[in-house]
């Protein structure tokens, strides 16, 4: 019996949905290896040449933590794209962390059994192309507690713990993010890395100027968004952000690559749930990145009663409907290696020989082993 995914167009549609996931600096640090009609591997894109730039952010993301979170978000999209076809799937996270650490997930499509997607799965899939990061001021309308609870439940389904921050915690996070941003800007390597991914030099990659958002009224302020322009010479409008932003923290029980992949899936499920309710989001992660940069432990603002590891900080709210949607670009062709053909069809350059060793070295240098538990593999729903 011919697999329904033997058609390249069907597989491309699934992979294209995964490609629309959010990623750090819109680096899209993933690649897909098609092992069979019913098996797709999600890998960290660790290759780089003139056509495909290196997606590793040495300064912003020295442990590759946000790379793994980004790939986790892509994995969740991949799962929803498969489910809406009516097929079940099995996904193994980090199936071979010691031998092949760039292999982040192996996804098997159960083609022999059909089960219609649930209403929730269909709605989450439909929200994938509508979701976008919103860096402009939100309206004054507050997101209702019932919706915030829905986002918390959504993240919990993927073993991520999303919590609404109290006003005093919001103030602490804003100050911490502002201080981290100012410290980063003094680092020439950070500025060079940021400009590389915001200059528009890589077609379909990076954060375009149209998605920066406005400038804050004063340099001394701590706006609730990351300012990708930061030099104030780009002619963007000056606007005041909401005085009481709504922030949510995303955490995991532990702080290892397996948890980062879980965090990415939890993040994307929550973001797509927010999109269903007309809620948009942006991220405020500078203080977490600075801790990684300094090889320090990421911590919560004090006091904090939960024994969890922070992974992301999310700002939520209602976007102004009169503004154009600042969608970030995606590469026209996803990075795919089709191993079903002989010889394989390379749509991306092969990974560097030392890429796996470099990834393990990054994890170990930050005190985080490649795996947790027996073998490091985990089966996702």
Short mmCIF file of C-alpha atoms in Angstrom, two decimals:
data_model
loop_
_atom_site.label_atom_id
_atom_site.label_comp_id
_atom_site.label_asym_id
_atom_site.label_seq_id
_atom_site.Cartn_x
_atom_site.Cartn_y
_atom_site.Cartn_z
CA UNK A 1 0.00 0.00 0.00
CA UNK A 2 1.40 3.36 -1.03
CA UNK A 3 2.02 5.71 1.88
CA UNK A 4 -0.01 8.95 1.75
CA UNK A 5 3.26 10.74 2.45
CA UNK A 6 5.16 9.27 -0.49
CA UNK A 7 4.18 12.44 -2.36
CA UNK A 8 6.84 15.12 -1.87
CA UNK A 9 4.12 17.78 -1.79
CA UNK A 10 2.48 16.18 1.27
CA UNK A 11 5.78 16.04 3.15
CA UNK A 12 6.66 19.59 2.16
CA UNK A 13 3.34 20.84 3.53
CA UNK A 14 4.12 19.25 6.88
CA UNK A 15 7.66 20.60 6.98
CA UNK A 16 6.52 24.03 5.87
CA UNK A 17 4.25 24.24 8.91
CA UNK A 18 7.22 23.43 11.15
CA UNK A 19 9.24 26.14 9.45
CA UNK A 20 6.73 28.80 10.58
CA UNK A 21 7.67 28.33 14.24
CA UNK A 22 9.33 31.22 16.10
CA UNK A 23 13.10 31.07 16.55
CA UNK A 24 15.78 33.14 18.21
CA UNK A 25 16.56 36.09 15.87
CA UNK A 26 14.51 34.19 13.26
CA UNK A 27 17.58 32.05 12.58
CA UNK A 28 15.37 29.02 11.77
CA UNK A 29 18.07 26.73 13.23
CA UNK A 30 16.55 23.44 12.10
CA UNK A 31 16.87 20.98 9.27
CA UNK A 32 14.75 17.99 8.31
CA UNK A 33 16.01 14.61 7.16
CA UNK A 34 13.40 12.43 5.46
CA UNK A 35 14.43 8.86 6.27
CA UNK A 36 11.30 7.23 4.85
CA UNK A 37 7.81 8.17 3.71
CA UNK A 38 6.68 7.85 7.31
CA UNK A 39 9.76 9.04 9.22
CA UNK A 40 11.17 12.55 9.57
CA UNK A 41 14.12 13.64 11.68
CA UNK A 42 14.36 17.12 13.17
CA UNK A 43 17.96 18.23 13.52
CA UNK A 44 19.86 21.22 14.79
CA UNK A 45 21.11 23.10 11.73
CA UNK A 46 24.79 23.33 12.51
CA UNK A 47 26.09 23.76 8.96
CA UNK A 48 27.20 26.98 7.38
CA UNK A 49 28.51 28.12 4.03
CA UNK A 50 27.98 30.98 1.59
CA UNK A 51 24.40 29.88 0.87
CA UNK A 52 23.31 28.74 4.32
CA UNK A 53 24.74 30.83 7.18
CA UNK A 54 25.79 29.32 10.47
CA UNK A 55 22.74 29.43 12.74
CA UNK A 56 24.72 29.19 15.97
CA UNK A 57 24.64 32.36 18.08
CA UNK A 58 27.89 32.25 20.02
CA UNK A 59 27.22 35.37 22.10
CA UNK A 60 23.45 35.46 22.53
CA UNK A 61 23.00 31.71 22.93
CA UNK A 62 26.35 30.19 23.95
CA UNK A 63 24.84 26.94 25.28
CA UNK A 64 22.50 26.52 22.27
CA UNK A 65 19.61 26.57 24.74
CA UNK A 66 17.45 28.90 22.66
CA UNK A 67 18.40 26.93 19.54
CA UNK A 68 16.88 23.85 21.18
CA UNK A 69 13.80 25.81 22.31
CA UNK A 70 13.33 27.07 18.74
CA UNK A 71 13.56 23.52 17.40
CA UNK A 72 11.08 22.37 20.05
CA UNK A 73 8.58 24.93 18.74
CA UNK A 74 9.13 23.63 15.20
CA UNK A 75 8.56 20.09 16.46
CA UNK A 76 5.20 21.04 17.91
CA UNK A 77 4.12 22.54 14.57
CA UNK A 78 5.29 19.36 12.85
CA UNK A 79 3.17 17.29 15.22
CA UNK A 80 0.04 19.36 14.58
CA UNK A 81 0.60 19.24 10.80
CA UNK A 82 0.73 15.45 10.95
CA UNK A 83 -2.32 15.16 13.20
CA UNK A 84 -4.57 17.20 10.90
CA UNK A 85 -3.90 14.63 8.17
CA UNK A 86 -5.73 12.16 10.42
CA UNK A 87 -2.65 10.11 11.33
CA UNK A 88 -1.15 9.37 14.71
CA UNK A 89 2.55 9.92 15.34
CA UNK A 90 5.31 9.00 17.74
CA UNK A 91 8.17 11.37 18.45
CA UNK A 92 11.36 10.47 20.30
CA UNK A 93 13.30 13.38 21.79
CA UNK A 94 17.10 13.20 21.76
CA UNK A 95 17.13 9.52 20.75
CA UNK A 96 20.95 9.41 20.50
CA UNK A 97 22.44 12.28 22.54
CA UNK A 98 25.90 10.77 22.80
CA UNK A 99 26.36 9.43 19.28
CA UNK A 100 24.35 11.99 17.28
CA UNK A 101 23.44 15.03 19.42
CA UNK A 102 22.33 17.10 16.42
CA UNK A 103 19.40 14.66 16.09
CA UNK A 104 16.87 16.41 18.33
CA UNK A 105 13.76 14.37 17.48
CA UNK A 106 12.77 11.40 15.37
CA UNK A 107 9.13 11.49 14.26
CA UNK A 108 7.33 8.42 12.96
CA UNK A 109 3.97 8.80 11.21
CA UNK A 110 1.56 5.94 11.90
CA UNK A 111 0.15 5.56 8.39
CA UNK A 112 -1.75 2.35 9.14
CA UNK A 113 -4.25 3.95 11.49
CA UNK A 114 -6.45 7.00 10.92
CA UNK A 115 -8.02 9.12 13.65
CA UNK A 116 -9.57 12.50 12.86
CA UNK A 117 -7.87 15.43 14.61
CA UNK A 118 -9.61 16.89 17.62
CA UNK A 119 -11.16 20.33 17.38
CA UNK A 120 -8.31 21.72 19.46
CA UNK A 121 -5.64 20.18 17.21
CA UNK A 122 -7.31 21.59 14.10
CA UNK A 123 -7.57 25.06 15.63
CA UNK A 124 -3.95 25.01 16.76
CA UNK A 125 -2.84 24.01 13.27
CA UNK A 126 -5.00 26.73 11.68
CA UNK A 127 -3.35 29.29 14.00
CA UNK A 128 0.19 28.47 12.83
CA UNK A 129 0.30 30.93 9.87
CA UNK A 130 -1.50 33.63 11.89
CA UNK A 131 0.88 33.62 14.84
CA UNK A 132 3.53 36.34 14.79
CA UNK A 133 5.73 38.17 17.26
CA UNK A 134 4.27 41.59 18.04
CA UNK A 135 6.79 44.23 19.19
CA UNK A 136 4.48 47.26 19.10
CA UNK A 137 2.55 48.69 22.07
CA UNK A 138 -0.50 46.66 22.98
CA UNK A 139 -3.91 48.20 23.48
CA UNK A 140 -5.01 49.09 27.00
CA UNK A 141 -7.31 46.09 27.13
CA UNK A 142 -6.07 43.49 29.62
CA UNK A 143 -5.98 39.80 28.77
CA UNK A 144 -8.68 38.13 30.88
CA UNK A 145 -7.64 35.74 33.63
CA UNK A 146 -9.56 32.89 31.99
CA UNK A 147 -7.43 33.19 28.85
CA UNK A 148 -4.22 33.39 30.85
CA UNK A 149 -5.27 30.19 32.61
CA UNK A 150 -5.88 28.54 29.24
CA UNK A 151 -2.31 29.44 28.25
CA UNK A 152 -1.00 27.94 31.48
CA UNK A 153 -2.93 24.71 30.85
CA UNK A 154 -1.66 24.59 27.26
CA UNK A 155 1.98 24.79 28.37
CA UNK A 156 1.41 22.22 31.11
CA UNK A 157 0.33 19.66 28.49
CA UNK A 158 3.92 19.80 27.22
CA UNK A 159 5.48 19.77 30.71
CA UNK A 160 6.21 23.48 30.71
CA UNK A 161 5.14 25.72 33.59
CA UNK A 162 3.75 29.05 32.47
CA UNK A 163 2.92 31.56 35.22
CA UNK A 164 1.53 35.09 35.31
CA UNK A 165 3.94 37.50 37.00
CA UNK A 166 2.82 39.88 39.72
CA UNK A 167 3.41 43.63 39.22
CA UNK A 168 6.51 43.69 41.44
CA UNK A 169 7.96 40.77 39.48
CA UNK A 170 7.21 42.52 36.20
CA UNK A 171 9.15 45.55 37.42
CA UNK A 172 12.10 43.36 38.42
CA UNK A 173 12.15 41.61 35.05
CA UNK A 174 11.98 44.88 33.11
CA UNK A 175 14.92 46.30 35.05
CA UNK A 176 16.88 43.07 34.64
CA UNK A 177 16.20 42.96 30.89
CA UNK A 178 17.17 46.62 30.48
CA UNK A 179 20.40 46.15 32.44
CA UNK A 180 21.27 43.04 30.43
CA UNK A 181 20.57 44.82 27.15
CA UNK A 182 22.85 47.72 28.08
CA UNK A 183 25.60 45.32 29.11
CA UNK A 184 25.25 43.34 25.90
CA UNK A 185 25.48 46.47 23.76
CA UNK A 186 28.90 47.22 25.22
CA UNK A 187 30.11 43.92 23.77
CA UNK A 188 31.23 44.44 20.17
CA UNK A 189 30.80 40.76 19.41
CA UNK A 190 27.16 40.90 20.45
CA UNK A 191 26.54 43.99 18.35
CA UNK A 192 28.15 42.33 15.33
CA UNK A 193 26.08 39.17 15.83
CA UNK A 194 22.86 41.14 16.25
CA UNK A 195 23.50 43.28 13.18
CA UNK A 196 24.19 40.18 11.12
CA UNK A 197 20.69 38.91 11.83
CA UNK A 198 18.90 42.26 11.57
CA UNK A 199 20.59 43.77 8.53
CA UNK A 200 18.56 41.90 5.95
CA UNK A 201 21.73 40.36 4.52
CA UNK A 202 20.29 36.83 4.69
CA UNK A 203 17.18 36.47 2.47
CA UNK A 204 14.32 34.89 4.35
CA UNK A 205 16.22 34.91 7.64
CA UNK A 206 16.66 37.30 10.54
CA UNK A 207 14.45 40.06 11.92
CA UNK A 208 13.49 42.64 9.27
CA UNK A 209 13.23 46.31 10.15
CA UNK A 210 9.45 46.19 9.67
CA UNK A 211 9.26 43.83 12.66
CA UNK A 212 11.43 45.88 15.05
CA UNK A 213 8.59 47.87 16.52
CA UNK A 214 8.90 51.55 17.52
CA UNK A 215 11.57 53.26 19.57
CA UNK A 216 10.91 53.86 23.27
CA UNK A 217 10.52 57.50 24.35
CA UNK A 218 13.87 57.58 26.18
CA UNK A 219 17.03 55.53 26.37
CA UNK A 220 16.74 55.41 30.14
CA UNK A 221 13.46 53.50 29.97
CA UNK A 222 13.14 49.72 30.08
CA UNK A 223 10.66 48.91 27.33
CA UNK A 224 8.88 45.53 27.54
CA UNK A 225 10.30 44.46 24.16
CA UNK A 226 13.75 43.82 22.76
CA UNK A 227 14.96 46.76 20.71
CA UNK A 228 16.69 45.37 17.63
CA UNK A 229 17.46 48.85 16.31
CA UNK A 230 19.05 50.29 19.48
CA UNK A 231 21.05 52.91 17.56
CA UNK A 232 18.10 55.29 17.09
CA UNK A 233 19.26 56.20 13.62
CA UNK A 234 16.81 54.15 11.62
CA UNK A 235 13.88 56.57 11.46
CA UNK A 236 11.43 54.44 13.41
CA UNK A 237 8.55 56.23 15.16
CA UNK A 238 8.75 56.92 18.88
CA UNK A 239 5.86 55.47 20.86
CA UNK A 240 5.07 54.80 24.49
CA UNK A 241 4.51 51.20 25.51
CA UNK A 242 1.89 50.02 27.96
CA UNK A 243 2.66 51.22 31.49
CA UNK A 244 1.65 47.90 33.07
CA UNK A 245 2.69 45.10 30.68
CA UNK A 246 1.40 41.60 31.27
CA UNK A 247 4.33 39.20 31.52
CA UNK A 248 4.35 35.43 31.86
CA UNK A 249 7.29 33.19 32.71
CA UNK A 250 7.90 29.78 31.17
CA UNK A 251 9.91 27.28 33.21
CA UNK A 252 10.84 23.61 33.28
CA UNK A 253 11.63 21.25 36.13
CA UNK A 254 15.24 20.81 35.05
CA UNK A 255 17.70 22.61 32.79
CA UNK A 256 18.97 20.15 30.23
CA UNK A 257 18.60 19.87 26.45
CA UNK A 258 15.64 17.51 26.87
CA UNK A 259 13.91 20.20 28.96
CA UNK A 260 14.71 22.87 26.37
CA UNK A 261 12.92 20.83 23.72
CA UNK A 262 9.96 20.47 26.07
CA UNK A 263 10.03 24.22 26.70
CA UNK A 264 9.89 24.90 22.96
CA UNK A 265 6.84 22.68 22.52
CA UNK A 266 5.16 24.20 25.57
CA UNK A 267 5.93 27.69 24.27
CA UNK A 268 4.46 27.03 20.85
CA UNK A 269 1.32 25.36 22.17
CA UNK A 270 0.75 28.37 24.43
CA UNK A 271 1.44 30.86 21.61
CA UNK A 272 -0.94 29.12 19.23
CA UNK A 273 -3.57 28.97 21.97
CA UNK A 274 -3.12 32.71 22.50
CA UNK A 275 -3.52 33.28 18.75
CA UNK A 276 -6.85 31.42 18.84
CA UNK A 277 -8.10 34.04 21.33
CA UNK A 278 -6.71 37.02 19.41
CA UNK A 279 -3.82 37.50 21.85
CA UNK A 280 -0.33 38.27 20.55
CA UNK A 281 3.05 37.91 22.25
CA UNK A 282 6.67 39.00 22.21
CA UNK A 283 9.72 37.93 24.20
CA UNK A 284 11.97 39.55 26.79
CA UNK A 285 14.88 37.19 27.36
CA UNK A 286 18.00 39.37 27.61
CA UNK A 287 18.63 38.67 31.31
CA UNK A 288 18.35 34.91 30.77
CA UNK A 289 20.74 35.10 27.82
CA UNK A 290 23.22 37.19 29.82
CA UNK A 291 23.28 34.53 32.54
CA UNK A 292 24.05 31.89 29.91
CA UNK A 293 26.70 34.17 28.43
CA UNK A 294 28.40 34.47 31.83
CA UNK A 295 27.97 30.75 32.58
CA UNK A 296 25.79 31.70 35.54
CA UNK A 297 22.66 30.04 36.82
CA UNK A 298 19.45 31.61 35.53
CA UNK A 299 17.31 32.69 38.46
CA UNK A 300 13.94 34.29 39.18
CA UNK A 301 13.41 37.73 40.67
CA UNK A 302 13.30 37.47 44.44
CA UNK A 303 11.14 36.42 46.19
CA UNK A 304 10.11 33.35 44.18
CA UNK A 305 8.63 30.23 45.74
CA UNK A 306 8.79 27.80 42.80
CA UNK A 307 11.77 25.49 42.34
CA UNK A 308 11.89 25.72 38.56
CA UNK A 309 14.34 26.84 35.90
CA UNK A 310 13.31 29.87 33.83
CA UNK A 311 13.51 29.38 30.08
CA UNK A 312 11.49 32.22 28.49
CA UNK A 313 9.75 35.45 29.43
CA UNK A 314 6.65 36.30 27.38
CA UNK A 315 4.73 39.56 27.05
CA UNK A 316 1.08 39.12 26.08
CA UNK A 317 -1.66 41.49 25.05
CA UNK A 318 -4.06 42.55 22.31
CA UNK A 319 -2.49 44.07 19.19
CA UNK A 320 -3.79 47.19 17.55
CA UNK A 321 -5.98 45.94 14.69
CA UNK A 322 -5.23 49.04 12.64
CA UNK A 323 -1.53 48.27 12.41
CA UNK A 324 -0.20 46.02 9.65
CA UNK A 325 0.90 42.61 10.86
CA UNK A 326 4.72 42.64 10.98
CA UNK A 327 5.31 39.10 9.73
CA UNK A 328 8.91 37.92 9.67
CA UNK A 329 10.14 36.13 6.54
CA UNK A 330 10.94 32.47 6.14
CA UNK A 331 13.29 30.77 3.74
CA UNK A 332 11.51 29.86 0.53
CA UNK A 333 12.79 26.28 0.69
CA UNK A 334 13.14 24.55 4.06
CA UNK A 335 16.46 22.84 4.73
CA UNK A 336 15.63 19.24 3.81
CA UNK A 337 17.77 16.21 3.09
CA UNK A 338 15.82 13.47 1.30
CA UNK A 339 17.45 10.16 2.20
CA UNK A 340 14.82 8.12 0.36
CA UNK A 341 16.56 8.69 -2.95
CA UNK A 342 19.83 7.14 -4.04
CA UNK A 343 22.03 9.12 -3.92
CA UNK A 344 20.41 11.42 -1.34
CA UNK A 345 19.11 14.76 -2.54
CA UNK A 346 20.90 17.51 -0.63
CA UNK A 347 18.86 20.64 -0.24
CA UNK A 348 21.24 21.79 2.48
CA UNK A 349 24.99 21.36 2.86
CA UNK A 350 26.05 18.40 5.00
CA UNK A 351 26.64 19.18 8.66
CA UNK A 352 30.19 19.94 9.64
CA UNK A 353 32.03 16.79 10.82
CA UNK A 354 32.69 18.24 14.27
CA UNK A 355 29.19 19.65 14.74
CA UNK A 356 28.06 16.92 17.11
CA UNK A 357 31.17 17.23 19.25
CA UNK A 358 30.76 21.01 19.37
CA UNK A 359 27.15 20.70 20.52
CA UNK A 360 28.05 18.29 23.33
CA UNK A 361 30.95 20.55 24.31
CA UNK A 362 28.58 23.50 24.57
CA UNK A 363 26.16 21.58 26.76
CA UNK A 364 28.91 20.22 29.01
CA UNK A 365 30.73 23.54 29.31
CA UNK A 366 27.57 25.04 30.77
CA UNK A 367 27.14 22.21 33.25
CA UNK A 368 24.26 20.56 31.40
CA UNK A 369 24.60 16.98 30.31
CA UNK A 370 23.23 16.05 26.86
CA UNK A 371 20.63 13.74 28.38
CA UNK A 372 18.75 12.99 31.52
CA UNK A 373 17.52 9.61 32.54
CA UNK A 374 18.21 6.35 30.80
CA UNK A 375 19.45 6.98 27.28
CA UNK A 376 18.13 10.51 27.18
CA UNK A 377 15.27 9.59 24.87
CA UNK A 378 11.70 10.55 25.59
CA UNK A 379 8.61 9.71 23.60
CA UNK A 380 6.31 12.67 22.99
CA UNK A 381 2.62 12.35 22.32
#
